[in-house]
């Protein structure tokens, strides 16, 4: 979205009556993990960590990472995944996925962790009644990387997605490698052609690599009504992931590793997919835990932006990142009927479509969390905006990250989570002070004239009344 | 005693044995299983228990001297060289076509090293790619074999030195293990690996290795070589390699992950063989 030069940051809206209040954890760009209350007061900051994402578990426990491998040699490889207590002490660590010997760097073990992890006890890593993640043991699923070669996909080296399950003691007891399942994703010939030639090539050293699938979320299905009704595709241990480069969301059968359910990579090959419309460059597809409103449905942040492999077209001369859209959607999808059952899009935001649609737009990162009262916490990540909407789409809390980075000059935040007060026993429940939305038509910075401060006004004879949107250069959806 | 060789048409293994018999001026008769099907079938039915089948059928050649049935070029030539003496170190091959295995130089009885070299030399010269498997002992013999050409080597580790002794009849010294690992690692196609295989268990029962066996094997190798980043594979025997798996259920693949994690504490590059 286009930004004005000056706009407020911090919490801008808070309606305690309609919010599911608690603490919110997010990654402050180039600062660390920030846990704040509903008014934006930072109750703890774990400086220096780089969670992608950070998650808070019971006891004020932070799960995060302590940094990244040099971008010269890979893409988004987290060096480790750590559990940190309230005082910043490491209480658990995992890094033994690969022993890395990069030129000029000290050889070391690395988790090559990126984008997501899940701890036993909770399928999705956020609060759901009766599903507390363990902090004193249990297995952890970690989304990781592995460099591979697979001529069936491309002659280029591939940066493949790898999911490992580690015990508390660090033994890997299950793993799944994405490229092994290439034939199960249903790429059509044009997609294979584009992917073969350019598997999302990144110019790393000593050899470039294709981040061909770019899985950016990974979670368990957990107990759900579909499995209870006998649908084996939704076994609670199965995993759901999404690959942003291929516009695909799929479920992995834990027992066999096979893909047993998918949406994408194409959205023009069935009536259901056409009705959903193209999901592009999506993030954080996950099944809502059973104990939350909407349990069993799949939430996805459909970024738009650019994604997928297909025939070359004017927006993508090579067929890479072939689908384009300049606004985002949050979709809640019934995975059996394949119908959208709830959504938050520019339409629900009240923006004129399509002219003003890009006011809800994050072309990368982002996510969402279903809250126990039915609200949804949405991270519109690229512009550092986190907001809570009711089921009828009213914004009842909004926060703009004030943390702009120096190395990455954005206030982006990858994915925020809300946790209940009782998960952070170290601090007393804070005072909840309502924040009413400012009237931006009258709000002024110091020195600016007040709204309506006019020296003079006149009426011009013969003017026609102002009209509707069909007077604009582009037809609006209302014109169809 | 008259010797009969049961052969198949265009069988490279048969030609190797024939060449060896000719080299040693040993007279023999030949029965081709297609041309003399009735005669072969009679022999096969009579000696069925002594004849094994690989995934593609009966392996040729078969050898009979009136008392002993031998099968496969490796075992036949070993028998011709030294009778039954090398049976512990020359067994059936689980590799087909242009490759041959079942050759274990570490288990070669004292005094039979020259015969072992002769055997491998004839197999190699006959056109087979020879894969020998070491348990770390007798690195000098391994070095000689690798010098023959068209020979590659695998170094198998099964667990601790005690486990090696129970399984293979002996364990390498630290120096022998280091020397063997160096030879295998430096050779073309060489593989150093933890090989999960049935181990002696309670009484006569067998068991698959546990996490500690993999850890001890890796620890032993890392200590001997001082090279924690040396390439190291994790593999397991299959029913093709050990018929019946000595009564064990096939190893769950997840166990390989456990072996890998245990091994990586000492050998950082350990990974599961593809």
XYZ file of C-alpha atoms in Angstrom:
754
model
C 0.000 0.000 0.000
C 1.107 3.544 -0.473
C 2.169 5.149 2.766
C 1.987 8.795 3.728
C 5.293 10.221 4.919
C 4.039 10.751 8.438
C 1.680 8.420 10.268
C 1.373 7.176 13.836
C 3.041 4.015 15.111
C 2.404 1.984 18.232
C -1.131 1.013 19.226
C -3.666 3.147 17.365
C -6.967 1.420 18.207
C -8.045 -0.580 21.250
C -11.553 -1.549 22.261
C -11.166 -3.688 25.409
C -14.817 -4.705 25.301
C -14.504 -6.388 21.937
C -10.896 -7.542 22.017
C -9.506 -10.834 23.226
C -6.926 -9.051 25.328
C -3.547 -10.458 26.229
C 0.084 -9.942 25.356
C 1.350 -9.732 21.794
C 4.753 -11.041 20.729
C 6.458 -9.841 17.569
C 9.930 -9.390 16.112
C 11.015 -5.766 16.309
C 13.171 -5.221 13.262
C 16.853 -5.386 14.209
C 16.052 -5.174 17.937
C 14.713 -8.500 19.149
C 11.554 -10.155 20.437
C 9.096 -7.709 21.939
C 6.242 -8.770 24.192
C 3.773 -5.950 24.733
C 0.412 -5.398 26.360
C -2.701 -4.153 24.586
C -1.658 -0.537 24.969
C 1.771 -1.219 23.540
C 3.756 -1.180 26.771
C 6.685 -3.524 26.324
C 6.649 -5.964 29.230
C 9.823 -7.742 28.089
C 12.270 -7.418 25.235
C 14.659 -10.252 24.450
C 17.352 -8.278 22.673
C 19.350 -9.670 19.788
C 17.211 -12.685 18.954
C 15.773 -13.151 15.490
C 12.599 -15.195 15.644
C 10.926 -16.093 12.422
C 8.553 -16.158 14.168
C 8.934 -15.641 17.889
C 6.436 -17.624 19.940
C 5.509 -17.292 23.594
C 4.654 -20.455 25.470
C 3.388 -20.880 29.054
C 5.578 -19.508 31.814
C 6.692 -16.485 29.821
C 8.800 -18.819 27.708
C 10.124 -17.559 24.400
C 10.992 -19.781 21.451
C 13.196 -17.962 18.988
C 16.503 -18.089 17.128
C 19.850 -16.455 17.780
C 20.641 -15.336 14.285
C 21.168 -16.254 10.684
C 23.809 -17.841 8.553
C 25.558 -15.408 6.246
C 23.331 -14.568 3.298
C 26.368 -15.047 1.122
C 25.986 -18.799 1.442
C 22.310 -19.453 1.863
C 18.876 -17.904 2.164
C 17.233 -17.379 5.551
C 19.045 -20.204 7.352
C 18.499 -19.707 11.081
C 21.511 -20.906 13.034
C 19.466 -22.492 15.800
C 16.116 -22.727 17.533
C 16.215 -21.941 21.234
C 13.889 -21.837 24.195
C 14.587 -18.868 26.436
C 13.224 -18.111 29.877
C 11.961 -14.758 31.165
C 15.490 -13.694 32.114
C 17.012 -14.631 28.774
C 18.569 -17.934 29.830
C 18.687 -20.707 27.236
C 16.698 -23.690 28.508
C 16.678 -25.737 25.296
C 18.601 -25.601 22.054
C 18.466 -27.360 18.719
C 20.982 -26.893 15.926
C 22.140 -30.313 14.778
C 20.628 -30.510 11.327
C 23.801 -29.882 9.357
C 27.435 -29.157 10.125
C 28.235 -26.097 8.039
C 31.699 -25.187 6.791
C 31.312 -21.892 4.925
C 34.471 -20.318 3.537
C 35.882 -17.771 5.966
C 33.394 -18.709 8.699
C 33.881 -20.826 11.793
C 32.515 -24.331 11.084
C 29.484 -25.043 13.244
C 26.263 -26.961 13.549
C 23.204 -25.192 12.248
C 19.506 -25.912 12.389
C 19.039 -24.137 9.048
C 15.672 -23.348 10.584
C 13.353 -20.980 8.774
C 9.773 -19.728 8.965
C 8.172 -22.132 11.446
C 8.366 -24.739 14.192
C 5.871 -26.517 16.436
C 6.272 -27.923 19.914
C 4.431 -31.029 21.075
C 1.202 -30.274 22.941
C -0.117 -27.663 20.560
C -0.577 -28.123 16.797
C -0.137 -24.521 15.626
C 1.997 -22.701 18.197
C -0.664 -20.312 19.438
C -3.146 -20.329 22.259
C -6.015 -22.797 22.027
C -7.911 -23.975 25.118
C -6.702 -27.362 26.332
C -3.710 -27.414 23.966
C -0.721 -26.098 25.849
C 2.662 -26.517 24.193
C 5.197 -28.239 26.412
C 8.134 -26.291 27.795
C 9.771 -29.066 29.798
C 10.125 -31.743 27.126
C 8.388 -33.124 24.101
C 9.270 -33.256 20.445
C 9.622 -30.238 18.191
C 8.923 -30.043 14.468
C 11.327 -27.694 12.727
C 11.126 -26.346 9.196
C 14.643 -26.453 7.831
C 16.684 -26.330 4.633
C 18.791 -28.827 2.728
C 20.734 -28.279 -0.500
C 19.876 -30.941 -3.042
C 20.114 -31.795 -6.697
C 17.128 -33.233 -8.472
C 17.296 -33.225 -12.287
C 13.597 -34.014 -12.434
C 12.984 -30.474 -11.140
C 15.930 -28.488 -12.497
C 19.587 -28.756 -13.407
C 20.284 -25.995 -10.852
C 21.181 -26.691 -7.260
C 18.009 -26.498 -5.154
C 17.484 -24.993 -1.741
C 15.010 -27.605 -0.606
C 12.615 -27.477 2.316
C 13.147 -30.095 4.970
C 10.962 -30.791 7.987
C 12.597 -32.560 10.904
C 11.125 -33.753 14.167
C 13.575 -33.650 17.026
C 13.310 -35.068 20.495
C 13.950 -32.868 23.512
C 17.445 -34.394 23.543
C 18.160 -33.496 19.936
C 17.689 -36.789 18.118
C 15.972 -36.378 14.762
C 13.290 -39.068 14.629
C 11.313 -38.053 11.513
C 12.101 -36.054 8.450
C 10.406 -35.056 5.212
C 12.137 -33.588 2.177
C 10.014 -31.583 -0.243
C 11.728 -32.431 -3.525
C 11.119 -36.145 -2.923
C 7.426 -35.439 -3.530
C 7.676 -33.318 -6.677
C 5.332 -35.588 -8.625
C 2.603 -35.231 -6.009
C 2.157 -31.472 -6.326
C 0.381 -31.579 -9.692
C 2.430 -29.030 -11.596
C 1.260 -28.667 -15.173
C 3.751 -28.737 -18.036
C 4.068 -24.954 -18.349
C 4.849 -24.731 -14.645
C 7.450 -27.497 -14.829
C 9.033 -25.774 -17.799
C 9.355 -22.420 -16.041
C 10.499 -24.046 -12.803
C 13.116 -26.126 -14.584
C 14.679 -23.061 -16.165
C 14.534 -20.851 -13.090
C 13.695 -22.511 -9.772
C 13.575 -19.106 -8.029
C 17.317 -18.760 -8.372
C 19.249 -17.002 -5.609
C 22.870 -16.014 -6.289
C 24.540 -17.574 -3.257
C 28.177 -18.666 -3.013
C 29.996 -20.794 -3.953
C 27.084 -21.838 -6.121
C 23.661 -20.330 -6.625
C 20.556 -22.217 -5.616
C 16.866 -22.294 -6.436
C 14.550 -21.667 -3.503
C 12.003 -23.490 -5.602
C 9.131 -24.095 -3.194
C 9.839 -21.746 -0.307
C 7.650 -23.311 2.346
C 6.854 -20.613 4.888
C 4.574 -22.315 7.389
C 4.352 -25.760 8.906
C 1.970 -26.996 11.559
C 0.088 -30.085 12.649
C -3.605 -30.478 12.006
C -4.276 -31.547 15.565
C -7.596 -33.090 16.628
C -10.320 -32.044 14.196
C -13.901 -32.797 13.225
C -12.980 -34.105 9.787
C -10.840 -36.900 11.159
C -13.428 -37.571 13.857
C -15.905 -38.127 11.018
C -13.589 -40.671 9.423
C -11.631 -38.632 6.856
C -8.115 -40.040 7.116
C -6.623 -37.131 5.160
C -6.999 -35.068 8.281
C -5.238 -37.341 10.749
C -4.269 -35.159 13.719
C -0.576 -35.934 13.228
C -0.613 -34.874 9.586
C 1.100 -31.626 8.708
C -0.104 -28.681 6.664
C 2.388 -26.476 4.866
C 2.323 -23.890 2.128
C 4.862 -23.122 -0.558
C 4.748 -19.498 -1.579
C 6.753 -19.847 -4.777
C 4.304 -22.432 -6.124
C 1.043 -20.949 -4.779
C 0.299 -24.313 -3.175
C -1.070 -25.396 0.203
C -0.899 -29.086 1.031
C -1.275 -31.662 3.776
C 1.450 -34.248 4.361
C 0.481 -37.620 5.744
C 2.845 -38.078 8.678
C 2.966 -41.835 8.353
C 3.927 -42.017 4.665
C 5.096 -38.517 3.766
C 2.618 -38.446 0.891
C 0.601 -35.385 -0.090
C -3.008 -36.283 0.748
C -4.769 -32.920 0.259
C -3.847 -29.829 -1.686
C -5.103 -26.489 -2.890
C -3.182 -25.089 -5.863
C -0.761 -24.747 -7.551
C -3.424 -23.826 -10.152
C -6.772 -22.208 -9.446
C -8.414 -22.566 -12.820
C -8.886 -26.332 -12.969
C -11.962 -26.912 -10.816
C -15.127 -24.984 -9.958
C -14.102 -24.893 -6.286
C -10.638 -23.506 -7.028
C -12.043 -20.951 -9.451
C -14.506 -19.804 -6.786
C -11.685 -19.382 -4.264
C -9.635 -17.511 -6.844
C -5.872 -17.451 -7.233
C -4.043 -17.721 -3.948
C -0.699 -16.051 -4.591
C 2.503 -16.028 -2.552
C 0.539 -17.076 0.518
C 1.706 -17.416 4.122
C 0.824 -19.192 7.319
C -1.759 -21.672 6.043
C -2.885 -23.688 9.047
C -5.878 -25.527 10.397
C -7.693 -23.694 13.186
C -7.376 -25.790 16.368
C -10.487 -27.699 17.332
C -11.057 -25.737 20.543
C -11.256 -22.382 18.766
C -14.124 -20.886 16.727
C -13.881 -22.172 13.183
C -11.962 -25.239 14.332
C -11.106 -27.482 11.381
C -11.149 -24.703 8.809
C -7.966 -23.557 7.155
C -6.789 -20.002 7.566
C -4.399 -18.572 5.017
C -2.927 -15.149 4.393
C -3.231 -14.873 0.624
C -0.642 -12.181 0.081
C -1.056 -11.462 -3.579
C 2.062 -9.815 -4.873
C 3.784 -12.314 -7.113
C 4.048 -16.102 -7.071
C 3.824 -19.350 -8.999
C 5.320 -20.874 -12.118
C 3.337 -20.797 -15.353
C 3.277 -19.636 -18.951
C 5.150 -16.418 -19.629
C 2.869 -13.394 -19.631
C 3.283 -9.601 -19.725
C 3.726 -9.470 -15.956
C 6.187 -12.371 -15.962
C 8.213 -12.676 -19.171
C 9.859 -15.912 -17.977
C 6.857 -17.548 -16.308
C 8.440 -17.252 -12.853
C 6.270 -15.474 -10.267
C 3.637 -15.678 -12.953
C 0.520 -14.727 -10.987
C 0.189 -11.151 -9.813
C -2.215 -9.211 -7.597
C -1.841 -5.934 -5.717
C -3.851 -6.663 -2.596
C -4.083 -9.317 0.099
C -6.829 -11.537 1.453
C -7.258 -13.483 4.667
C -9.284 -16.566 3.831
C -10.936 -19.170 6.033
C -11.588 -22.231 3.917
C -13.612 -25.367 4.633
C -11.102 -28.011 3.471
C -13.787 -30.537 2.565
C -16.298 -28.442 0.629
C -13.414 -26.209 -0.538
C -15.483 -23.114 0.067
C -14.533 -19.801 1.659
C -16.510 -19.531 4.897
C -15.036 -16.243 6.146
C -12.683 -13.687 4.751
C -11.079 -10.348 5.374
C -10.217 -8.647 2.121
C -10.202 -5.050 0.889
C -13.965 -5.414 0.496
C -14.530 -6.222 4.178
C -12.037 -3.483 5.037
C -14.370 -1.059 3.282
C -11.986 -0.118 0.486
C -13.221 0.704 -2.990
C -12.278 -2.201 -5.247
C -9.998 -2.423 -7.068
C -8.798 1.180 -6.976
C -8.179 1.267 -3.259
C -7.655 -2.483 -2.681
C -3.939 -2.136 -2.128
C -4.604 -0.436 1.199
C -4.749 -3.999 2.538
C -1.616 -5.449 1.059
C 1.463 -7.242 2.223
C 3.192 -8.906 -0.724
C 5.354 -11.046 1.555
C 5.507 -12.440 5.144
C 2.263 -12.028 7.244
C -0.138 -14.387 9.010
C -3.147 -14.621 11.238
C -4.373 -16.221 14.439
C -7.899 -17.204 15.380
C -8.680 -15.988 18.900
C -10.988 -17.692 21.422
C -13.725 -15.049 21.082
C -13.876 -15.539 17.310
C -11.786 -12.495 16.486
C -8.796 -12.829 14.176
C -5.402 -11.253 14.795
C -3.939 -10.359 11.410
C -0.322 -9.528 10.702
C -0.086 -7.406 7.581
C 3.623 -7.904 7.775
C 5.370 -5.824 5.160
C 4.166 -2.544 6.665
C 4.483 -3.680 10.266
C 0.755 -3.574 10.904
C -0.925 -5.994 13.305
C -4.641 -5.704 13.891
C -7.534 -7.602 15.435
C -10.863 -7.858 13.651
C -14.194 -9.190 14.845
C -16.070 -11.829 12.841
C -18.021 -8.965 11.257
C -14.757 -7.274 10.249
C -14.619 -4.392 12.710
C -11.070 -3.424 13.700
C -10.917 -3.459 17.497
C -7.133 -3.260 17.967
C -4.384 -2.013 15.719
C -0.648 -1.629 16.090
C 1.964 -0.232 13.752
C 5.501 -1.339 14.506
C 7.730 1.617 15.290
C 10.850 -0.442 14.567
C 12.402 0.414 11.214
C 15.632 -1.417 10.511
C 18.901 0.039 9.315
C 19.987 -2.995 7.322
C 16.459 -3.604 6.058
C 14.815 -0.167 5.995
C 11.298 -1.373 6.716
C 9.220 -1.780 9.853
C 8.132 -5.232 8.666
C 7.137 -7.849 11.189
C 7.033 -11.481 10.169
C 4.184 -12.880 12.259
C 2.715 -11.687 15.576
C 0.915 -13.827 18.154
C -1.433 -13.027 21.020
C -1.106 -15.021 24.239
C -3.289 -15.023 27.361
C -2.165 -13.043 30.394
C -1.819 -16.231 32.419
C 0.942 -17.473 30.114
C 3.119 -14.651 31.465
C 2.915 -15.000 35.235
C 5.960 -12.789 35.765
C 3.950 -9.581 35.382
C 0.655 -8.433 36.818
C -2.262 -8.138 34.485
C -1.950 -4.640 33.016
C -4.501 -1.867 33.048
C -6.419 -1.900 29.783
C -6.878 1.644 28.562
C -9.232 2.074 25.599
C -7.884 3.874 22.552
C -10.543 5.321 20.317
C -9.684 5.723 16.636
C -8.477 9.179 15.851
C -10.521 11.174 13.399
C -7.858 11.528 10.741
C -9.827 14.257 8.992
C -9.320 16.527 11.958
C -6.075 15.227 13.468
C -3.159 17.531 12.763
C 0.512 17.576 13.561
C 1.831 20.706 15.256
C 1.980 23.639 12.864
C -0.586 22.252 10.439
C -3.808 24.183 9.883
C -6.962 22.711 11.393
C -9.455 20.928 9.228
C -11.787 23.479 7.616
C -9.517 26.386 8.457
C -10.396 28.311 5.278
C -9.720 31.902 4.533
C -12.476 31.976 1.945
C -14.874 29.756 -0.025
C -17.100 30.416 -3.004
C -19.693 28.448 -4.981
C -19.404 28.065 -8.766
C -22.589 28.241 -10.715
C -23.531 25.317 -12.980
C -21.505 22.535 -11.264
C -22.994 19.032 -11.490
C -23.323 16.932 -8.305
C -20.372 14.653 -7.464
C -20.885 11.121 -8.819
C -20.007 7.523 -8.000
C -17.057 5.347 -8.766
C -17.879 4.772 -12.411
C -16.348 8.175 -13.038
C -12.903 6.704 -12.302
C -10.357 5.518 -14.881
C -10.827 1.863 -13.895
C -14.162 0.111 -13.537
C -14.992 -0.755 -9.966
C -16.485 -4.050 -8.861
C -19.747 -2.190 -8.432
C -19.797 -1.571 -12.172
C -19.882 -5.308 -12.922
C 36.699 -86.476 -8.784
C 35.187 -85.055 -11.932
C 34.097 -81.440 -11.934
C 30.953 -80.211 -13.598
C 30.243 -76.567 -14.234
C 26.618 -75.596 -14.767
C 26.499 -72.475 -16.858
C 24.240 -70.003 -18.620
C 24.734 -68.543 -22.096
C 26.758 -65.299 -22.284
C 27.480 -65.460 -18.552
C 30.514 -63.363 -17.643
C 30.840 -65.059 -14.244
C 30.909 -68.433 -15.970
C 33.674 -67.276 -18.307
C 35.758 -66.136 -15.358
C 35.531 -69.541 -13.688
C 36.265 -71.341 -16.951
C 39.332 -69.154 -17.443
C 40.533 -69.963 -13.945
C 40.033 -73.703 -14.457
C 41.967 -73.475 -17.712
C 44.712 -71.458 -16.016
C 45.117 -74.189 -13.428
C 44.799 -76.992 -16.005
C 41.798 -78.443 -14.203
C 39.588 -80.645 -16.309
C 35.840 -80.173 -16.097
C 32.620 -80.811 -17.911
C 30.014 -78.225 -18.785
C 26.230 -78.322 -18.642
C 24.439 -75.333 -20.120
C 21.086 -74.963 -18.392
C 19.334 -74.107 -21.640
C 20.984 -76.605 -23.969
C 20.910 -79.419 -21.396
C 17.822 -78.439 -19.498
C 16.919 -81.951 -18.366
C 20.368 -82.648 -16.956
C 20.449 -79.276 -15.226
C 16.986 -79.755 -13.756
C 17.978 -83.112 -12.343
C 21.020 -81.523 -10.690
C 18.936 -78.588 -9.450
C 16.254 -80.778 -7.889
C 18.840 -83.004 -6.236
C 20.796 -80.104 -4.740
C 18.058 -77.571 -4.269
C 18.938 -76.850 -0.632
C 22.484 -75.902 -1.569
C 21.482 -73.533 -4.344
C 20.328 -69.994 -3.739
C 18.314 -67.692 -5.944
C 18.931 -63.998 -6.271
C 16.154 -61.554 -7.292
C 16.690 -62.513 -10.937
C 16.777 -66.294 -10.436
C 19.513 -68.872 -9.969
C 22.965 -67.346 -10.034
C 25.443 -69.002 -12.393
C 27.823 -70.689 -12.575
C 27.187 -73.678 -10.337
C 29.998 -76.043 -9.477
C 29.891 -79.682 -8.411
C 32.841 -81.984 -7.816
C 30.896 -84.992 -6.600
C 30.941 -83.820 -2.990
C 30.567 -80.087 -2.831
C 28.216 -77.684 -4.553
C 29.494 -74.143 -4.977
C 27.738 -71.250 -6.616
C 28.950 -67.953 -8.027
C 32.362 -67.134 -9.404
C 33.774 -65.823 -6.120
C 32.914 -68.838 -4.027
C 33.907 -71.319 -6.731
C 37.353 -69.831 -7.302
C 37.923 -69.523 -3.536
C 37.078 -73.220 -3.204
C 39.410 -74.128 -6.035
C 42.187 -72.094 -4.395
C 41.902 -73.362 -0.861
C 39.009 -75.713 -0.344
C 36.744 -74.668 2.477
C 39.311 -72.457 4.197
C 38.094 -69.132 2.834
C 34.382 -69.743 3.320
C 34.155 -67.152 6.080
C 35.593 -64.424 3.906
C 34.103 -65.281 0.530
C 30.331 -65.611 0.464
C 27.480 -65.098 -1.943
C 27.332 -61.819 -3.790
C 24.336 -59.552 -3.367
C 25.407 -57.534 -6.381
C 24.360 -58.568 -9.853
C 25.383 -58.068 -13.465
C 28.787 -56.395 -13.759
C 29.504 -56.218 -10.040
C 30.400 -58.751 -7.408
C 30.500 -58.575 -3.628
C 30.593 -61.064 -0.768
C 34.348 -60.573 -0.321
C 35.578 -59.768 3.198
C 39.374 -59.345 3.367
C 39.347 -58.556 7.099
C 38.137 -62.099 7.782
C 40.733 -63.720 5.545
C 42.438 -66.536 7.500
C 46.133 -66.113 8.200
C 48.171 -67.426 5.301
C 45.372 -67.105 2.768
C 46.071 -63.487 1.814
C 47.789 -64.435 -1.423
C 44.870 -66.596 -2.468
C 42.481 -63.770 -1.640
C 44.479 -61.411 -3.841
C 44.492 -63.975 -6.632
C 40.738 -64.370 -6.344
C 40.041 -60.640 -6.526
C 42.536 -60.223 -9.332
C 40.848 -62.869 -11.480
C 37.405 -61.443 -10.850
C 38.586 -57.980 -11.757
C 40.562 -59.088 -14.809
C 37.524 -61.053 -15.899
C 35.548 -57.845 -16.213
C 33.686 -57.562 -12.922
C 33.720 -54.530 -10.687
C 34.724 -55.993 -7.353
C 33.357 -54.581 -4.118
C 35.219 -55.716 -1.019
C 33.955 -55.050 2.479
C 36.325 -54.438 5.359
C 35.641 -54.348 9.067
C 38.897 -52.466 9.636
C 41.249 -55.386 10.131
C 44.018 -56.278 7.671
C 44.553 -52.870 6.052
C 47.651 -54.187 4.272
C 45.566 -56.737 2.389
C 42.982 -54.058 1.632
C 45.693 -51.818 0.218
C 46.893 -54.595 -2.089
C 43.375 -55.279 -3.285
C 42.687 -51.615 -4.027
C 45.840 -51.606 -6.128
C 44.466 -54.275 -8.452
C 42.128 -51.914 -10.250
C 38.392 -52.030 -10.781
C 38.064 -52.692 -7.062
C 36.191 -50.501 -4.605
C 35.893 -50.874 -0.880
C 33.371 -50.432 1.866
C 34.357 -50.136 5.506
C 31.588 -51.436 7.731
C 31.222 -50.560 11.379
C 28.672 -52.403 13.461
C 29.114 -51.065 16.979
C 31.732 -51.204 19.672
C 34.914 -53.266 19.451
C 33.140 -55.965 21.473
C 30.273 -56.012 19.021
C 32.736 -56.281 16.145
C 34.444 -59.180 17.811
C 31.168 -60.984 18.419
C 29.950 -60.348 14.902
C 33.078 -60.665 12.783
C 35.320 -62.784 14.964
C 37.642 -59.918 15.731
C 37.971 -56.161 15.973
C 40.527 -53.814 14.448
C 43.105 -52.043 16.510
C 42.877 -48.273 16.536
C 45.747 -48.113 14.062
C 44.231 -50.732 11.762
C 40.910 -48.920 11.767
C 42.536 -45.583 10.987
C 44.552 -47.106 8.143
C 41.534 -48.874 6.659
C 39.376 -45.766 6.898
C 42.052 -43.734 5.186
C 42.373 -46.279 2.361
C 38.632 -46.543 1.811
C 37.976 -42.811 2.014
C 40.712 -42.114 -0.500
C 39.590 -44.776 -2.952
C 37.204 -44.123 -5.810
C 33.683 -45.046 -4.757
C 34.857 -45.892 -1.264
C 32.251 -45.865 1.487
C 32.769 -45.741 5.224
C 29.537 -46.598 6.966
C 27.640 -47.811 9.946
C 25.908 -50.945 8.744
C 22.914 -51.920 10.823
C 22.731 -55.682 10.808
C 21.421 -58.402 13.120
C 23.577 -58.464 16.231
C 23.904 -61.169 18.870
C 21.125 -60.690 21.398
C 19.814 -62.609 24.370
C 20.633 -66.308 23.992
C 20.342 -67.296 20.360
C 18.114 -64.360 19.529
C 19.232 -61.564 17.273
C 18.565 -57.865 17.659
C 18.856 -54.734 15.586
C 21.474 -52.271 16.800
C 20.429 -49.673 19.314
C 21.338 -46.006 19.456
C 24.352 -46.822 21.607
C 25.771 -49.224 19.006
C 25.743 -46.493 16.366
C 27.243 -44.027 18.811
C 30.021 -46.427 19.800
C 30.880 -47.200 16.192
C 31.112 -43.517 15.300
C 33.031 -42.723 18.450
C 35.539 -45.494 17.724
C 36.076 -44.291 14.159
C 36.323 -40.608 15.084
C 38.850 -41.386 17.783
C 40.911 -43.554 15.449
C 40.963 -41.137 12.535
C 40.740 -37.792 14.319
C 38.534 -36.647 11.441
C 35.065 -35.740 12.700
C 34.063 -34.335 9.318
C 34.948 -37.408 7.257
C 32.133 -38.698 5.011
C 30.170 -41.400 6.822
C 27.050 -43.221 5.763
C 24.271 -44.883 7.697
C 22.849 -48.014 6.081
C 21.079 -51.211 7.007
C 21.105 -54.710 5.583
C 17.962 -55.761 3.761
C 16.306 -59.087 3.159
C 18.105 -59.182 -0.207
C 21.432 -59.133 1.588
C 20.596 -61.468 4.453
C 17.717 -63.775 3.514
C 15.235 -63.940 6.336
C 17.108 -61.264 8.277
C 17.923 -63.978 10.787
C 14.385 -63.903 12.101
C 14.157 -60.140 12.610
C 11.456 -57.884 11.269
C 12.765 -55.414 8.674
C 14.357 -52.387 10.305
C 11.982 -49.395 10.461
C 13.415 -46.496 8.469
C 13.019 -44.231 11.474
C 15.798 -46.205 13.197
C 18.247 -44.952 10.587
C 17.475 -41.423 11.761
C 18.305 -42.439 15.318
C 21.583 -44.006 14.192
C 22.381 -40.823 12.268
C 21.716 -38.572 15.247
C 23.846 -40.785 17.462
C 26.658 -40.883 14.904
C 26.627 -37.145 14.337
C 27.786 -36.539 17.869
C 31.164 -37.820 16.689
C 31.058 -37.740 12.891
C 29.394 -34.511 11.867
C 28.801 -35.415 8.236
C 27.043 -38.698 8.941
C 24.057 -39.131 6.690
C 21.708 -41.826 5.560
C 22.806 -43.607 2.402
C 20.546 -42.887 -0.554
